[in-house]
């Protein structure tokens, strides 16, 4: 028998969340379309699995890796595919053109590569403007050169203007999005061509909180997988359904006396006679090692908490008040009944990181 851990992936929930994202976008912009953001192996859920689940509903798929984009085409995906960081070298352009990929252009070097493509390649381009995130994107100072390049270059087939919000989720300083919208507007003001180009601005947080940013194409990521982009609003309250449920079982039970300790470093010290459940899940499965004792966990359908440090293949939890639980009892680490956001928050991270860290050794079962 294999080790009793598995990740259940609920593809109906993924579809539900995608359709919800698009519904939010089309409330304000009836013609808005939604890229399903499937970078990082669909946030750990499996690229081809996610693409198969969304293949007949998604307007397009957005990711980073050229090989993954080609894999989507080879799997029969016919919708537009957007490369969120564009291309990295000249040779990529032929592959992009052959597979009808849409490319982000975020720097002048990429525009110059486009010009050098032989034979001239007509690629749909997402022109990424840096409106304040200061990660990728063309700056206001570079725009005159961009405009000259676009006016004389034969290559872009269609241009969409894009930017990315740094604080649409509302924490970290509360500056929100207006300052970025103002910079974006200033960068495109008086540029006649740009006025007619479609726009793509919104990530999950903006889709949910700032419907006025939906425009032509939205880019939902985390909400597709049932994670809330907000620290102060839970996923269920947003109508999102969990897609990944990480499940395991109790391997062993220890009854320990007051003063006994649990796990490496003995960081948990029993204050009462304690029944300790040992769960087949550790950091080598993708459970965060920095999740402290007290992190919520579900055993036999009831909520309890972890005890002591997470080890590589196991973690401990408190069964003292769960007399019905014992060896073989089912455990939910996150997902159905326990939001990944809650576990992530206890561990000082975000659900994005938990999902992406799911280890290859964990078997996946599609439900
Ligand atoms: C990852 C990413 C998204 C999706 O962000 P979420 O917060 O997961 O919705 C959107 N746009 C770009 C450019 C991204 O890199």
Short mmCIF file of C-alpha atoms and ligand atoms in Angstrom, two decimals:
data_model
loop_
_atom_site.label_atom_id
_atom_site.label_comp_id
_atom_site.label_asym_id
_atom_site.label_seq_id
_atom_site.Cartn_x
_atom_site.Cartn_y
_atom_site.Cartn_z
CA UNK A 1 0.00 0.00 0.00
CA UNK A 2 1.34 3.47 -0.84
CA UNK A 3 1.88 6.02 1.90
CA UNK A 4 -1.58 7.32 2.77
CA UNK A 5 -1.17 10.87 1.50
CA UNK A 6 -2.80 12.36 -1.57
CA UNK A 7 -3.84 15.64 -3.10
CA UNK A 8 -7.40 15.61 -4.41
CA UNK A 9 -8.01 18.02 -7.25
CA UNK A 10 -11.62 19.05 -7.81
CA UNK A 11 -11.90 20.06 -11.46
CA UNK A 12 -15.55 21.11 -11.13
CA UNK A 13 -14.46 23.63 -8.49
CA UNK A 14 -11.79 24.95 -10.89
CA UNK A 15 -14.43 25.51 -13.57
CA UNK A 16 -16.75 27.12 -11.07
CA UNK A 17 -14.03 29.54 -9.97
CA UNK A 18 -13.04 30.40 -13.54
CA UNK A 19 -16.63 31.13 -14.50
CA UNK A 20 -17.05 33.23 -11.37
CA UNK A 21 -13.97 35.28 -12.28
CA UNK A 22 -15.29 35.94 -15.75
CA UNK A 23 -18.72 36.76 -14.38
CA UNK A 24 -17.20 39.43 -12.14
CA UNK A 25 -15.33 40.90 -15.10
CA UNK A 26 -18.31 40.93 -17.47
CA UNK A 27 -20.59 42.67 -14.99
CA UNK A 28 -18.79 45.90 -15.69
CA UNK A 29 -17.29 45.14 -19.11
CA UNK A 30 -19.75 42.81 -20.88
CA UNK A 31 -17.23 41.81 -23.58
CA UNK A 32 -14.38 41.13 -21.12
CA UNK A 33 -12.49 37.89 -21.50
CA UNK A 34 -10.44 36.03 -18.93
CA UNK A 35 -7.00 34.47 -19.24
CA UNK A 36 -6.81 31.42 -17.01
CA UNK A 37 -3.42 31.97 -15.38
CA UNK A 38 -1.81 28.52 -15.28
CA UNK A 39 1.81 29.44 -14.61
CA UNK A 40 3.83 27.40 -12.08
CA UNK A 41 2.18 24.16 -13.16
CA UNK A 42 -1.25 25.75 -12.65
CA UNK A 43 -0.22 26.91 -9.16
CA UNK A 44 0.78 23.34 -8.35
CA UNK A 45 -2.48 21.79 -9.59
CA UNK A 46 -1.07 20.31 -12.81
CA UNK A 47 -0.92 22.28 -16.06
CA UNK A 48 -2.48 19.73 -18.39
CA UNK A 49 -5.04 18.73 -15.78
CA UNK A 50 -6.14 22.36 -15.39
CA UNK A 51 -6.12 22.93 -19.13
CA UNK A 52 -8.27 19.85 -19.72
CA UNK A 53 -10.76 21.04 -17.09
CA UNK A 54 -10.97 24.53 -18.59
CA UNK A 55 -10.37 23.62 -22.23
CA UNK A 56 -13.93 24.23 -23.37
CA UNK A 57 -14.65 27.31 -21.23
CA UNK A 58 -11.48 29.41 -20.90
CA UNK A 59 -10.96 32.32 -23.29
CA UNK A 60 -7.21 31.80 -23.11
CA UNK A 61 -4.35 30.50 -20.99
CA UNK A 62 -1.49 32.55 -19.55
CA UNK A 63 1.83 31.12 -18.36
CA UNK A 64 5.58 31.71 -18.42
CA UNK A 65 7.36 28.85 -20.04
CA UNK A 66 7.65 28.38 -23.79
CA UNK A 67 7.82 24.60 -23.43
CA UNK A 68 4.63 24.63 -21.37
CA UNK A 69 2.89 26.75 -23.99
CA UNK A 70 3.91 24.25 -26.67
CA UNK A 71 2.68 21.40 -24.44
CA UNK A 72 -0.73 23.11 -24.25
CA UNK A 73 -0.90 23.35 -28.05
CA UNK A 74 0.13 19.73 -28.35
CA UNK A 75 -2.62 18.81 -25.88
CA UNK A 76 -5.11 20.37 -28.30
CA UNK A 77 -5.65 23.78 -26.70
CA UNK A 78 -6.70 26.14 -29.50
CA UNK A 79 -7.41 29.30 -27.51
CA UNK A 80 -4.92 32.15 -27.32
CA UNK A 81 -1.92 31.44 -25.08
CA UNK A 82 -0.13 34.37 -23.44
CA UNK A 83 3.53 34.22 -22.39
CA UNK A 84 3.57 36.48 -19.33
CA UNK A 85 7.30 37.25 -19.55
CA UNK A 86 7.39 37.09 -23.33
CA UNK A 87 10.35 35.52 -25.10
CA UNK A 88 13.95 35.27 -23.95
CA UNK A 89 15.95 34.99 -27.16
CA UNK A 90 15.61 35.33 -30.91
CA UNK A 91 15.13 31.60 -31.48
CA UNK A 92 12.00 31.66 -29.29
CA UNK A 93 10.18 33.86 -31.79
CA UNK A 94 9.88 31.18 -34.45
CA UNK A 95 8.40 28.81 -31.87
CA UNK A 96 6.00 31.52 -30.71
CA UNK A 97 4.85 32.20 -34.26
CA UNK A 98 4.53 28.52 -35.16
CA UNK A 99 2.33 27.92 -32.12
CA UNK A 100 0.32 31.14 -32.41
CA UNK A 101 1.42 32.45 -29.04
CA UNK A 102 0.74 35.94 -27.72
CA UNK A 103 3.83 37.50 -26.18
CA UNK A 104 4.33 40.08 -23.49
CA UNK A 105 6.90 42.70 -24.45
CA UNK A 106 8.17 44.33 -21.28
CA UNK A 107 11.50 45.85 -22.34
CA UNK A 108 13.15 47.57 -25.31
CA UNK A 109 15.47 44.61 -25.88
CA UNK A 110 12.45 42.42 -26.66
CA UNK A 111 11.14 44.97 -29.18
CA UNK A 112 14.51 44.95 -30.90
CA UNK A 113 14.51 41.15 -31.03
CA UNK A 114 11.07 41.29 -32.67
CA UNK A 115 12.49 43.52 -35.40
CA UNK A 116 15.34 41.08 -36.00
CA UNK A 117 13.07 38.06 -36.37
CA UNK A 118 13.56 36.38 -39.71
CA UNK A 119 11.38 35.97 -41.59
CA UNK A 120 9.37 38.83 -40.05
CA UNK A 121 7.06 37.30 -37.51
CA UNK A 122 3.61 38.70 -36.86
CA UNK A 123 2.91 38.08 -33.24
CA UNK A 124 0.13 39.51 -31.10
CA UNK A 125 1.88 41.59 -28.47
CA UNK A 126 0.99 42.56 -24.91
CA UNK A 127 2.87 45.77 -24.30
CA UNK A 128 3.59 45.78 -20.59
CA UNK A 129 3.85 49.18 -18.98
CA UNK A 130 5.54 49.66 -15.62
CA UNK A 131 3.00 51.72 -13.72
CA UNK A 132 4.76 51.39 -10.37
CA UNK A 133 5.28 47.70 -9.56
CA UNK A 134 8.89 48.19 -10.74
CA UNK A 135 9.34 44.56 -11.65
CA UNK A 136 8.69 44.23 -15.38
CA UNK A 137 7.48 46.81 -17.82
CA UNK A 138 8.36 49.74 -20.02
CA UNK A 139 8.79 53.05 -18.23
CA UNK A 140 7.44 56.44 -19.18
CA UNK A 141 10.96 57.43 -20.20
CA UNK A 142 11.18 54.54 -22.64
CA UNK A 143 7.86 55.23 -24.34
CA UNK A 144 9.17 57.58 -27.06
CA UNK A 145 11.57 54.83 -28.18
CA UNK A 146 8.76 52.25 -27.99
CA UNK A 147 6.53 54.41 -30.15
CA UNK A 148 9.27 54.92 -32.74
CA UNK A 149 9.96 51.20 -32.78
CA UNK A 150 6.29 50.29 -33.18
CA UNK A 151 5.77 52.89 -35.92
CA UNK A 152 8.56 51.46 -38.06
CA UNK A 153 8.56 47.78 -37.14
CA UNK A 154 6.51 45.45 -39.33
CA UNK A 155 6.10 42.81 -36.67
CA UNK A 156 3.37 43.21 -34.06
CA UNK A 157 0.08 41.91 -35.40
CA UNK A 158 -2.08 43.37 -32.65
CA UNK A 159 -1.19 45.29 -29.53
CA UNK A 160 -2.83 45.11 -26.11
CA UNK A 161 -1.76 47.40 -23.29
CA UNK A 162 -1.03 45.70 -20.03
CA UNK A 163 0.03 46.57 -16.53
CA UNK A 164 0.12 44.74 -13.20
CA UNK A 165 -1.05 45.98 -9.78
CA UNK A 166 1.25 45.81 -6.79
CA UNK A 167 -1.32 46.45 -4.05
CA UNK A 168 -4.74 45.46 -5.33
CA UNK A 169 -5.04 43.09 -2.36
CA UNK A 170 -5.12 46.06 -0.04
CA UNK A 171 -2.50 45.27 2.58
CA UNK A 172 1.10 46.55 2.60
CA UNK A 173 0.53 50.24 2.91
CA UNK A 174 -3.06 50.53 1.65
CA UNK A 175 -2.16 52.56 -1.41
CA UNK A 176 -4.53 50.44 -3.48
CA UNK A 177 -4.60 50.93 -7.25
CA UNK A 178 -5.53 54.52 -8.10
CA UNK A 179 -1.98 55.81 -8.15
CA UNK A 180 -1.07 53.08 -10.68
CA UNK A 181 -4.15 53.82 -12.79
CA UNK A 182 -3.13 57.49 -12.87
CA UNK A 183 0.40 56.65 -14.01
CA UNK A 184 -0.97 54.24 -16.61
CA UNK A 185 -3.33 56.93 -17.95
CA UNK A 186 -0.52 59.49 -18.02
CA UNK A 187 1.74 57.10 -19.94
CA UNK A 188 -0.86 56.48 -22.64
CA UNK A 189 -2.31 60.02 -22.83
CA UNK A 190 -2.06 61.66 -26.26
CA UNK A 191 -1.00 58.43 -27.94
CA UNK A 192 -3.63 58.01 -30.63
CA UNK A 193 -2.86 54.35 -31.45
CA UNK A 194 -2.85 53.38 -27.81
CA UNK A 195 -6.31 54.85 -27.31
CA UNK A 196 -7.73 52.15 -29.57
CA UNK A 197 -5.83 49.20 -28.17
CA UNK A 198 -7.44 46.73 -25.77
CA UNK A 199 -6.35 46.73 -22.13
CA UNK A 200 -5.49 44.03 -19.61
CA UNK A 201 -4.96 45.14 -16.02
CA UNK A 202 -6.68 43.02 -13.41
CA UNK A 203 -5.37 40.10 -11.37
CA UNK A 204 -7.65 38.20 -8.96
CA UNK A 205 -7.65 40.91 -6.31
CA UNK A 206 -8.57 43.64 -8.79
CA UNK A 207 -11.25 41.48 -10.44
CA UNK A 208 -12.92 41.02 -7.07
CA UNK A 209 -12.45 44.49 -5.59
CA UNK A 210 -12.11 46.91 -8.50
CA UNK A 211 -14.52 45.81 -11.27
CA UNK A 212 -13.82 49.05 -13.13
CA UNK A 213 -10.39 47.62 -14.03
CA UNK A 214 -11.82 44.65 -15.97
CA UNK A 215 -11.57 46.29 -19.44
CA UNK A 216 -10.91 43.74 -22.23
CA UNK A 217 -8.97 40.88 -20.64
CA UNK A 218 -8.61 40.01 -16.96
CA UNK A 219 -5.92 37.70 -15.58
CA UNK A 220 -7.25 35.62 -12.66
CA UNK A 221 -4.74 33.28 -11.00
CA UNK A 222 -5.17 32.44 -7.33
CA UNK A 223 -8.96 32.75 -7.37
CA UNK A 224 -9.16 29.95 -9.97
CA UNK A 225 -7.66 27.62 -7.41
CA UNK A 226 -9.99 28.74 -4.64
CA UNK A 227 -7.50 30.94 -2.78
CA UNK A 228 -8.47 34.38 -1.53
CA UNK A 229 -6.13 37.17 -2.62
CA UNK A 230 -7.11 39.10 0.52
CA UNK A 231 -5.86 38.73 4.08
CA UNK A 232 -9.15 40.12 5.40
CA UNK A 233 -11.71 38.20 3.34
CA UNK A 234 -12.02 34.42 3.14
CA UNK A 235 -12.41 32.44 -0.05
CA UNK A 236 -15.80 30.94 0.85
CA UNK A 237 -17.20 34.43 1.46
CA UNK A 238 -16.06 35.35 -2.06
CA UNK A 239 -17.94 32.37 -3.49
CA UNK A 240 -14.74 30.47 -4.33
CA UNK A 241 -14.47 26.71 -3.95
CA UNK A 242 -11.27 24.91 -2.88
CA UNK A 243 -9.70 22.96 -5.74
CA UNK A 244 -6.83 21.18 -3.95
CA UNK A 245 -7.44 19.15 -0.78
CA UNK A 246 -4.32 17.71 0.80
CA UNK A 247 -5.37 14.56 2.67
CA UNK A 248 -3.57 12.01 4.77
CA UNK A 249 -4.13 9.64 7.69
CA UNK A 250 -3.05 9.13 11.28
CA UNK A 251 -0.11 6.68 11.32
CA UNK A 252 0.32 6.31 15.08
CA UNK A 253 -0.96 7.60 18.39
CA UNK A 254 1.16 8.45 21.45
CA UNK A 255 -0.34 9.03 24.90
CA UNK A 256 2.03 11.36 26.74
CA UNK A 257 2.17 12.66 30.31
CA UNK A 258 2.42 16.24 31.50
CA UNK A 259 5.92 17.59 30.86
CA UNK A 260 6.65 15.21 27.94
CA UNK A 261 7.65 16.86 24.67
CA UNK A 262 6.87 16.21 21.02
CA UNK A 263 9.10 16.23 17.95
CA UNK A 264 12.46 17.76 17.03
CA UNK A 265 13.64 20.39 19.45
CA UNK A 266 10.87 19.43 21.86
CA UNK A 267 9.09 22.69 21.18
CA UNK A 268 5.73 21.34 22.37
CA UNK A 269 5.54 20.56 26.10
CA UNK A 270 2.39 18.78 27.31
CA UNK A 271 0.48 20.83 29.89
CA UNK A 272 -2.06 18.02 30.34
CA UNK A 273 -2.09 14.30 29.52
CA UNK A 274 -2.11 14.48 25.74
CA UNK A 275 -3.08 12.10 22.92
CA UNK A 276 -0.75 12.85 20.05
CA UNK A 277 -1.72 11.84 16.51
CA UNK A 278 1.15 11.36 14.05
CA UNK A 279 0.17 12.34 10.50
CA UNK A 280 1.78 11.04 7.30
CA UNK A 281 2.64 14.48 5.93
CA UNK A 282 5.77 16.57 6.30
CA UNK A 283 7.73 19.32 4.64
CA UNK A 284 8.96 16.94 1.95
CA UNK A 285 5.32 16.71 0.87
CA UNK A 286 5.05 20.48 0.64
CA UNK A 287 3.58 21.20 4.06
CA UNK A 288 5.35 24.34 5.32
CA UNK A 289 8.02 23.56 7.91
CA UNK A 290 7.59 27.02 9.39
CA UNK A 291 3.92 26.32 10.29
CA UNK A 292 4.06 26.65 14.08
CA UNK A 293 2.39 24.35 16.58
CA UNK A 294 -1.25 25.44 16.81
CA UNK A 295 -1.80 25.49 13.05
CA UNK A 296 -5.33 24.22 12.28
CA UNK A 297 -5.80 20.70 10.92
CA UNK A 298 -8.85 18.44 10.48
CA UNK A 299 -8.86 14.88 11.87
CA UNK A 300 -11.85 12.58 11.47
CA UNK A 301 -13.88 15.56 10.30
CA UNK A 302 -13.08 17.72 13.33
CA UNK A 303 -10.79 20.66 13.71
CA UNK A 304 -7.79 20.45 15.97
CA UNK A 305 -4.22 21.78 15.86
CA UNK A 306 -0.69 20.69 15.12
CA UNK A 307 1.85 20.10 17.90
CA UNK A 308 5.55 20.94 17.75
CA UNK A 309 7.74 21.09 14.68
CA UNK A 310 6.87 19.72 11.27
CA UNK A 311 9.37 17.05 10.24
CA UNK A 312 10.28 15.81 6.77
CA UNK A 313 7.68 13.05 6.49
CA UNK A 314 5.43 13.53 9.53
CA UNK A 315 3.77 16.06 11.74
CA UNK A 316 1.95 15.73 15.04
CA UNK A 317 -1.50 16.90 16.09
CA UNK A 318 -3.60 16.99 19.22
CA UNK A 319 -6.21 14.23 19.54
CA UNK A 320 -6.87 14.75 23.25
CA UNK A 321 -10.36 16.11 22.65
CA UNK A 322 -11.06 13.79 19.73
CA UNK A 323 -11.48 10.40 21.44
CA UNK A 324 -13.07 8.93 18.32
CA UNK A 325 -9.91 9.62 16.28
CA UNK A 326 -7.11 7.08 16.13
CA UNK A 327 -4.80 5.18 13.82
CA UNK A 328 -6.07 5.43 10.24
CA UNK A 329 -8.38 8.38 10.88
CA UNK A 330 -8.57 10.65 7.82
CA UNK A 331 -6.77 13.99 7.99
CA UNK A 332 -7.23 17.13 5.93
CA UNK A 333 -4.18 19.41 5.91
CA UNK A 334 -5.95 22.03 3.78
CA UNK A 335 -8.74 22.24 1.25
CA UNK A 336 -12.22 20.90 1.85
CA UNK A 337 -13.36 22.20 5.25
CA UNK A 338 -10.11 24.04 6.04
CA UNK A 339 -9.12 26.91 3.76
CA UNK A 340 -5.52 26.79 2.55
CA UNK A 341 -5.49 30.53 3.32
CA UNK A 342 -5.97 29.78 7.00
CA UNK A 343 -3.08 27.32 7.14
CA UNK A 344 -0.95 29.70 5.07
CA UNK A 345 -1.68 32.58 7.39
CA UNK A 346 -0.74 30.49 10.45
CA UNK A 347 2.55 29.72 8.68
CA UNK A 348 3.17 33.37 7.79
CA UNK A 349 2.73 32.86 4.06
CA UNK A 350 0.01 32.86 1.38
CA UNK A 351 -1.95 30.02 -0.18
CA UNK A 352 -0.12 30.62 -3.50
CA UNK A 353 3.06 29.29 -1.87
CA UNK A 354 1.38 26.24 -0.30
CA UNK A 355 -0.16 25.21 -3.63
CA UNK A 356 3.02 25.73 -5.65
CA UNK A 357 5.07 23.78 -3.10
CA UNK A 358 3.02 20.58 -3.34
CA UNK A 359 5.74 17.97 -3.77
CA UNK A 360 6.04 15.65 -6.73
CA UNK A 361 6.01 12.65 -4.43
CA UNK A 362 2.39 13.35 -3.40
CA UNK A 363 0.02 11.32 -5.59
CA UNK A 364 -2.74 13.37 -7.17
CA UNK A 365 -6.30 12.12 -7.55
CA UNK A 366 -8.73 13.99 -9.73
CA UNK A 367 -12.26 14.06 -8.34
C1 LIG B 1 0.55 35.66 -11.71
C2 LIG B 1 0.01 36.79 -12.48
C3 LIG B 1 -1.36 37.06 -12.46
C4 LIG B 1 -2.34 36.33 -11.56
O1 LIG B 1 -2.27 36.88 -10.26
P1 LIG B 1 -3.22 36.36 -9.09
O2 LIG B 1 -2.90 37.25 -7.94
O3 LIG B 1 -2.83 34.95 -8.83
O4 LIG B 1 -4.61 36.49 -9.59
C5 LIG B 1 -1.82 38.08 -13.27
N1 LIG B 1 -0.99 38.78 -14.05
C6 LIG B 1 0.35 38.57 -14.08
C7 LIG B 1 1.22 39.39 -14.93
C8 LIG B 1 0.88 37.56 -13.29
O5 LIG B 1 2.21 37.34 -13.31
#
